[in-house]
Coordinates of C-alpha atoms and ligand atoms in Angstrom, one line a residue:
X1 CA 95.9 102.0 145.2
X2 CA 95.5 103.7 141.7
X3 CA 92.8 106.3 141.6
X4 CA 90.3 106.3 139.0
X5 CA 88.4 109.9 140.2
X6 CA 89.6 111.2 136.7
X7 CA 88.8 108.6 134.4
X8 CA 86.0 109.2 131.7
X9 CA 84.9 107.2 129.3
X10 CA 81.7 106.8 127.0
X11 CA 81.7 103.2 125.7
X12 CA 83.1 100.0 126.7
X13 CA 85.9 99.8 124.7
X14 CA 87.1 103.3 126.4
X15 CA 86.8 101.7 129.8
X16 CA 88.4 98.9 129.0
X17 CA 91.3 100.7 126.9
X18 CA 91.5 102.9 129.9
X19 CA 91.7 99.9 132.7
X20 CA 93.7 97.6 130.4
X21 CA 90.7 94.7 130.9
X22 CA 89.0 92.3 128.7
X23 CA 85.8 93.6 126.8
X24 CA 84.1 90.2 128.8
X25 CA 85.2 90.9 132.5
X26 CA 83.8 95.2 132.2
X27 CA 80.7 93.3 130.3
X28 CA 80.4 91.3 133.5
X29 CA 80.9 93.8 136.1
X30 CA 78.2 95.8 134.1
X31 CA 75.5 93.9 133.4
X32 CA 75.9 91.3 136.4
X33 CA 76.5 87.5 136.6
X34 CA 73.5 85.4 135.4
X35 CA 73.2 82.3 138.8
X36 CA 71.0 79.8 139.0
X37 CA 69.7 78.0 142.1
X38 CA 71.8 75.4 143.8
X39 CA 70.7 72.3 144.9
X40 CA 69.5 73.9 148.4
X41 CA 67.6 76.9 146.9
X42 CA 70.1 79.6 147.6
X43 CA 70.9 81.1 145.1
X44 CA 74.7 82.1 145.0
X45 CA 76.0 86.0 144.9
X46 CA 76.2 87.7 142.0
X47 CA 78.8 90.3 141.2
X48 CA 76.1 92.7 140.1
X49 CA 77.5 96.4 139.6
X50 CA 76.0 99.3 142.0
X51 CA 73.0 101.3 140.3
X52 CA 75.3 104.1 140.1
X53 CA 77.9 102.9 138.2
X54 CA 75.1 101.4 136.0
X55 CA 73.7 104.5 135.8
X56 CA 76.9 106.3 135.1
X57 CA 78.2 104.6 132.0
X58 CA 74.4 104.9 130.8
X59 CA 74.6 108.3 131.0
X60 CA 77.5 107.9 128.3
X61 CA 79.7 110.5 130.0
X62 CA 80.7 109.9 133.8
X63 CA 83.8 108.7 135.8
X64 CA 83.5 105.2 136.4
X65 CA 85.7 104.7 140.1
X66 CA 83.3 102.4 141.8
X67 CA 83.1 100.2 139.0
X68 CA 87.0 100.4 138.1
X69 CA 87.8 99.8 141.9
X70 CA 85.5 96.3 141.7
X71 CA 87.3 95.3 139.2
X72 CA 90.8 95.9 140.7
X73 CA 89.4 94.5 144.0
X74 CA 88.6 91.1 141.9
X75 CA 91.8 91.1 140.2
X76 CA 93.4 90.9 143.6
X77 CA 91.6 88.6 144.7
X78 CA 92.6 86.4 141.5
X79 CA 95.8 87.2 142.1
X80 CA 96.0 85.9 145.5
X81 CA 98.1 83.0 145.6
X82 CA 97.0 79.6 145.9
X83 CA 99.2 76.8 147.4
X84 CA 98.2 73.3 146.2
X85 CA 100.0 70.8 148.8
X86 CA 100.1 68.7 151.4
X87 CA 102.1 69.0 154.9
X88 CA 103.7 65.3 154.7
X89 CA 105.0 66.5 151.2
X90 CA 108.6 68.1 151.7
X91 CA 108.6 70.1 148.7
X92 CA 105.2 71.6 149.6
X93 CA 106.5 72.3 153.1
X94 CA 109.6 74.5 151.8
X95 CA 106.8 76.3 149.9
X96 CA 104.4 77.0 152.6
X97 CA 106.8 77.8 155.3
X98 CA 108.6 80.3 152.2
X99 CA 105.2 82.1 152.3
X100 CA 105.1 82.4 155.6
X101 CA 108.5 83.6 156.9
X102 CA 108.2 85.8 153.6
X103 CA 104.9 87.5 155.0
X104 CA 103.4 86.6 151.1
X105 CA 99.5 86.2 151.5
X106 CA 98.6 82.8 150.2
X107 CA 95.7 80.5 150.4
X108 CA 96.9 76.7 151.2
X109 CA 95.1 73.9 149.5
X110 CA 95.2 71.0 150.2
X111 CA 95.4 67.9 148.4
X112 CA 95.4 64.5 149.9
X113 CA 98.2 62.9 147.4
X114 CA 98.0 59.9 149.9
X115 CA 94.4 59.1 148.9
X116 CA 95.0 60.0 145.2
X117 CA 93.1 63.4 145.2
X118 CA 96.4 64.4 142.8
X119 CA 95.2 62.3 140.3
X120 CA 91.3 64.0 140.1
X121 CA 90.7 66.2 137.1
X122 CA 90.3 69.3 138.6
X123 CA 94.0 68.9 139.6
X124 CA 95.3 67.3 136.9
X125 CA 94.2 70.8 135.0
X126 CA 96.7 72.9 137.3
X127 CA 99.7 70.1 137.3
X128 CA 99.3 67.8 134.2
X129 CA 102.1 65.6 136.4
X130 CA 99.5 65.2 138.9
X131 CA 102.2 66.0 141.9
X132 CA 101.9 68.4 144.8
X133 CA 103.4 71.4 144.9
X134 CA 101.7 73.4 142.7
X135 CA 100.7 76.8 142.7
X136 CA 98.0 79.2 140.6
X137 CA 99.0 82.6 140.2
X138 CA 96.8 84.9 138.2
X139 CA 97.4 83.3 134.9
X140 CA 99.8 81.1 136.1
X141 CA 99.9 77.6 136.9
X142 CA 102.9 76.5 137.8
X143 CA 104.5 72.8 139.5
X144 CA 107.7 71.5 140.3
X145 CA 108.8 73.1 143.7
X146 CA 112.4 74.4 142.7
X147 CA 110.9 76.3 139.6
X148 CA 108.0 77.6 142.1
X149 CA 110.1 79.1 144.9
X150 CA 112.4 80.9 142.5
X151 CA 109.3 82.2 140.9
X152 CA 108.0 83.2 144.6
X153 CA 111.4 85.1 145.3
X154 CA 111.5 86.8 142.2
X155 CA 107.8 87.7 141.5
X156 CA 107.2 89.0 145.5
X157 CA 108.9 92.3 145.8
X158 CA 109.0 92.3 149.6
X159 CA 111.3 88.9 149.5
X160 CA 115.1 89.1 150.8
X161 CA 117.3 88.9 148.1
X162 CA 119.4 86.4 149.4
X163 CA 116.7 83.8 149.2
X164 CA 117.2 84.0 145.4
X165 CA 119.8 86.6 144.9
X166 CA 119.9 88.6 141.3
X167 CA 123.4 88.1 141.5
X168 CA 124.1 85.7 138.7
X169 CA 126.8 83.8 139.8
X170 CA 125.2 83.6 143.1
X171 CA 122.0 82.2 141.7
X172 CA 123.6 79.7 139.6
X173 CA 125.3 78.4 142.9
X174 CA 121.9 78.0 144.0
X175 CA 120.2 76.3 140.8
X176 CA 123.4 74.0 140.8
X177 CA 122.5 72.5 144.1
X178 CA 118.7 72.3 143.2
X179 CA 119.7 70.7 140.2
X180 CA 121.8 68.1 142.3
X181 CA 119.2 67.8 145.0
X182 CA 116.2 66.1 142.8
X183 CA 118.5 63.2 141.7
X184 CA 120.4 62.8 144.7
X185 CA 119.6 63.8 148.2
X186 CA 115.9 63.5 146.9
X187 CA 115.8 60.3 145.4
X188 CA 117.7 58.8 148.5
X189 CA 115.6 60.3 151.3
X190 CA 111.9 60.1 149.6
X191 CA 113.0 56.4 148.6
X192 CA 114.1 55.3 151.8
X193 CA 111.2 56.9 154.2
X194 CA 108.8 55.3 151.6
X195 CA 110.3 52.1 151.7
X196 CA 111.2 51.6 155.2
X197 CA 107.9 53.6 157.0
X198 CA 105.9 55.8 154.9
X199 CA 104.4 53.1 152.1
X200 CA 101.8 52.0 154.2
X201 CA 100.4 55.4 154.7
X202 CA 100.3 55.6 151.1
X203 CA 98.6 52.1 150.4
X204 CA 102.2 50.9 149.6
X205 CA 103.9 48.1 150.6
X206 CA 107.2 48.4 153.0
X207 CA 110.1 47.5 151.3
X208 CA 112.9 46.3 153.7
X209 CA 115.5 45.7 150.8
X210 CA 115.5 48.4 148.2
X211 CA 115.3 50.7 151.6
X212 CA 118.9 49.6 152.2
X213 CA 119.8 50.7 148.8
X214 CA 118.0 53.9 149.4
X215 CA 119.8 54.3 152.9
X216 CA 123.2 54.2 150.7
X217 CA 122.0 56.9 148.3
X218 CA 121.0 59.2 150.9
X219 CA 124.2 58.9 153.1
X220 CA 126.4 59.7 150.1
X221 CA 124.3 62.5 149.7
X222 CA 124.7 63.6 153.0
X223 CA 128.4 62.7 153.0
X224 CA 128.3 65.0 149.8
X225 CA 126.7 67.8 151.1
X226 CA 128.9 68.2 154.4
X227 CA 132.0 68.1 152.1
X228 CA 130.6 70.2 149.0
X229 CA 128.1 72.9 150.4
X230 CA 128.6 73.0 154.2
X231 CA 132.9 72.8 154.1
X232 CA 134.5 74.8 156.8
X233 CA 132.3 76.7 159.5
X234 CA 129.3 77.5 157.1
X235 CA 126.1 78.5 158.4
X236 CA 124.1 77.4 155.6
X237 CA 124.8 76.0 151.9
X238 CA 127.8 77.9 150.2
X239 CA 129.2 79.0 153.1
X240 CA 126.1 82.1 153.4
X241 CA 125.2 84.1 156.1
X242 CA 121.9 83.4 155.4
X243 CA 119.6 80.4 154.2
X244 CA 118.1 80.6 150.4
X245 CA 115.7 78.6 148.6
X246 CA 118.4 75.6 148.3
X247 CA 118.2 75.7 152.7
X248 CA 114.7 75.4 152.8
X249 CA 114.2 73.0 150.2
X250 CA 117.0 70.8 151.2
X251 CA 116.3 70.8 154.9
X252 CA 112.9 69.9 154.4
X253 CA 113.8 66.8 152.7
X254 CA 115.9 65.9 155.3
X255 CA 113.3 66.7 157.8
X256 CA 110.9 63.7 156.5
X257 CA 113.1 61.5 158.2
X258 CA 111.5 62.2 161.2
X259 CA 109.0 59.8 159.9
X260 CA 111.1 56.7 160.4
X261 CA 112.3 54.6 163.3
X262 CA 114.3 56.9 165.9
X263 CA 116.7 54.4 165.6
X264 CA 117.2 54.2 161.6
X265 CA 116.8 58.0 161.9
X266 CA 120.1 58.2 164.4
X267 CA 121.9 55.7 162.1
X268 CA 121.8 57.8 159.0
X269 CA 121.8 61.3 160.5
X270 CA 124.2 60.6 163.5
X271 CA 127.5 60.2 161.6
X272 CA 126.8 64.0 160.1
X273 CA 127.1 66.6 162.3
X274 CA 127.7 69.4 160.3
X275 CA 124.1 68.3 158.7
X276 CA 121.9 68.4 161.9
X277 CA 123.8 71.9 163.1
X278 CA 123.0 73.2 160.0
X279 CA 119.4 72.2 160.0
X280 CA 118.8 74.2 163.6
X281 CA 120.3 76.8 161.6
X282 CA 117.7 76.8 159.1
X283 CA 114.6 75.8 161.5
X284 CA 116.3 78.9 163.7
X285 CA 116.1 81.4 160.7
X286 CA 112.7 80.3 159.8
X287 CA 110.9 79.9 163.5
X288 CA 108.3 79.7 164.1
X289 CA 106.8 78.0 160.8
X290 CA 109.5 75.3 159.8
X291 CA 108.6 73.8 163.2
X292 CA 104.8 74.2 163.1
X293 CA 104.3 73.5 159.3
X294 CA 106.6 70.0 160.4
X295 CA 103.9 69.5 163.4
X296 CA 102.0 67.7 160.7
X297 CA 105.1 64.7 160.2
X298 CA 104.4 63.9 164.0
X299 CA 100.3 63.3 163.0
X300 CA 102.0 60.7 160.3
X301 CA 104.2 59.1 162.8
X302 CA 101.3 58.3 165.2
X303 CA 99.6 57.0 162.2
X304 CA 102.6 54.6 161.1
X305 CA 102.7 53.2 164.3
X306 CA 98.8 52.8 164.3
X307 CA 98.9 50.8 161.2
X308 CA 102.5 48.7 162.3
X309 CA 100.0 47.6 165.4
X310 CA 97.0 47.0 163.5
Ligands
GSH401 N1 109.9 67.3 141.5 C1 108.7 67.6 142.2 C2 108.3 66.4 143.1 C3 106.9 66.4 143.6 C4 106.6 65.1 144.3 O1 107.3 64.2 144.2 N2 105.4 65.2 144.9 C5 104.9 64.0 145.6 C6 104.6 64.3 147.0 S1 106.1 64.7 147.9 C7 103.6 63.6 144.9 O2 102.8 64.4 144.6 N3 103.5 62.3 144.6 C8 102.3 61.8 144.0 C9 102.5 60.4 143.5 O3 103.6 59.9 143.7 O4 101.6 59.9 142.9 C10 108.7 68.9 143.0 O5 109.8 69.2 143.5 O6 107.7 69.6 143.1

């Protein structure tokens, strides 16, 4: 942490030169926030400064640490990640359980897509597209869940490089199959659980017929991905030693088929080997949260069947 012991100032615009903050947030910190009652008669905590520090830029001439170090403790706290998802969402899985193996501190939020809390303003203000994943940063809001873990890998310094290697040639492997996934593997797999299990749990109706066109867009996929990405004896995508941001987002599209009927599930997923090896790879690399943050799709399953029997 930065110390302030030596920092004098006599004027706000001093402190704020000094601490590199806005005229408004010092004003704040000085003179207190103005709250009025809720509706129980509590009234909320203010942010009122300590009489000391009060006193201290009063006096025109004194070093201003407990008030700088309030400041910086609020800036952390704004800069604490937050994680707008949902569990039965695969691209806010990958993000979650990215947090987690990566030790990055985050606050998960969630939002219940299935009863259309993604479409309420307050939402709407952080991801226009009203989707999940999204994520607020400091000043950042930022959605789509490709864009958000290569953010994550580059913006945390304590993240493995090979999740989203500097590399260039490297990470344009990687944004090549991220690229591909969205219009292929994804369009397939989100398609066919939605038609052939999920829709009722999102007020939609099952769809028995485009899900067989669905099936045949995900099993190319797969077919593609064994032959493309996982040729030969590779671990993970491109033949690495170790999974990156394509792995996780990938495998937990994949993973939503544990929604479906065991049986469909074994249809599509049984003819690629190299695809369910490579998946234990990933859940192995990323234990214990890929399989706890998945606990959730078994919650969904019992629910499908629930509704099927209603
Ligand atoms: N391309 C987006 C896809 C996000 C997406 O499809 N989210 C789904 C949940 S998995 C959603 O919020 N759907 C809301 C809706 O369809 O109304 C990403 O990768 O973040």
């Amino acid at each position: 942490m930065r110390s302030y012991l030596s920092v004098r100032v006599c004027n706000f615009s001093q402190l704020c030169a000094k601490i590199g903050t806005k005229r408004s947030v010092v004003k704040l910190y000085f003179h207190g926030k103005k709250t009025r009652k809720t509706k129980n008669g509590d009234r909320p905590r203010t942010r009122k400064s300590p009489l000391t520090v009060r006193w201290c830029l009063i006096q025109g001439f004194h070093t201003c640490n407990a008030l700088i170090l309030r400041i910086e403790e609020e800036r952390r706290r704004e800069m604490t990640l937050k994680v707008y998802g949902h569990r039965l969402s695969q691209p806010s899985r990958a993000i979650i359980i990215f947090c987690k193996v990566n030790g990055i501190d985050f606050e998960e939020v969630t939002i219940d897509f299935t009863t259309g809390k993604h479409r309420l303003p307050d939402f709407k203000e952080i991801n226009p597209m009203a989707e999940v994943p999204a994520i607020v940063h400091g000043d950042l809001k930022l959605f789509e869940s490709h864009a958000i873990l290569c953010y994550l890998a580059s913006a945390f310094p304590g993240v493995p490089d090979r999740w989203y290697p500097a590399d260039i040639i490297s990470r344009a492997k990687i944004q090549s199959i991220l690229d591909w996934h969205h219009s292929n593997l994804r369009r397939g797999a989100l398609n066919y659980c939605i038609n052939s299990a999920l829709g009722p749990v999102r007020s939609l109706p099952l769809n028995p017929q485009a899900a067989i066109e669905d099936e045949k867009i995900l099993s190319a996929s797969l077919s593609k991905l064994e032959s493309v990405w996982l040729k030969g004896d590779a671990k993970f995508l491109l033949g690495n030693l170790q999974p990156s941001v394509a792995d996780l987002s990938l495998a937990c599209e994949i993973m939503q088929l544990e929604v479906v009927d065991e049986k469909d599930r074994k249809r599509i997923l049984g003819p690629h080997p190299k695809i369910l090896e490579w998946i234990d790879n990933v859940k192995c690399a990323t234990s214990p949260h890929f399989e706890e943050v998945h606990e959730h799709l078994q919650e969904v399953k019992a629910r499908i069947a629930l509704l099927k029997s209603a």
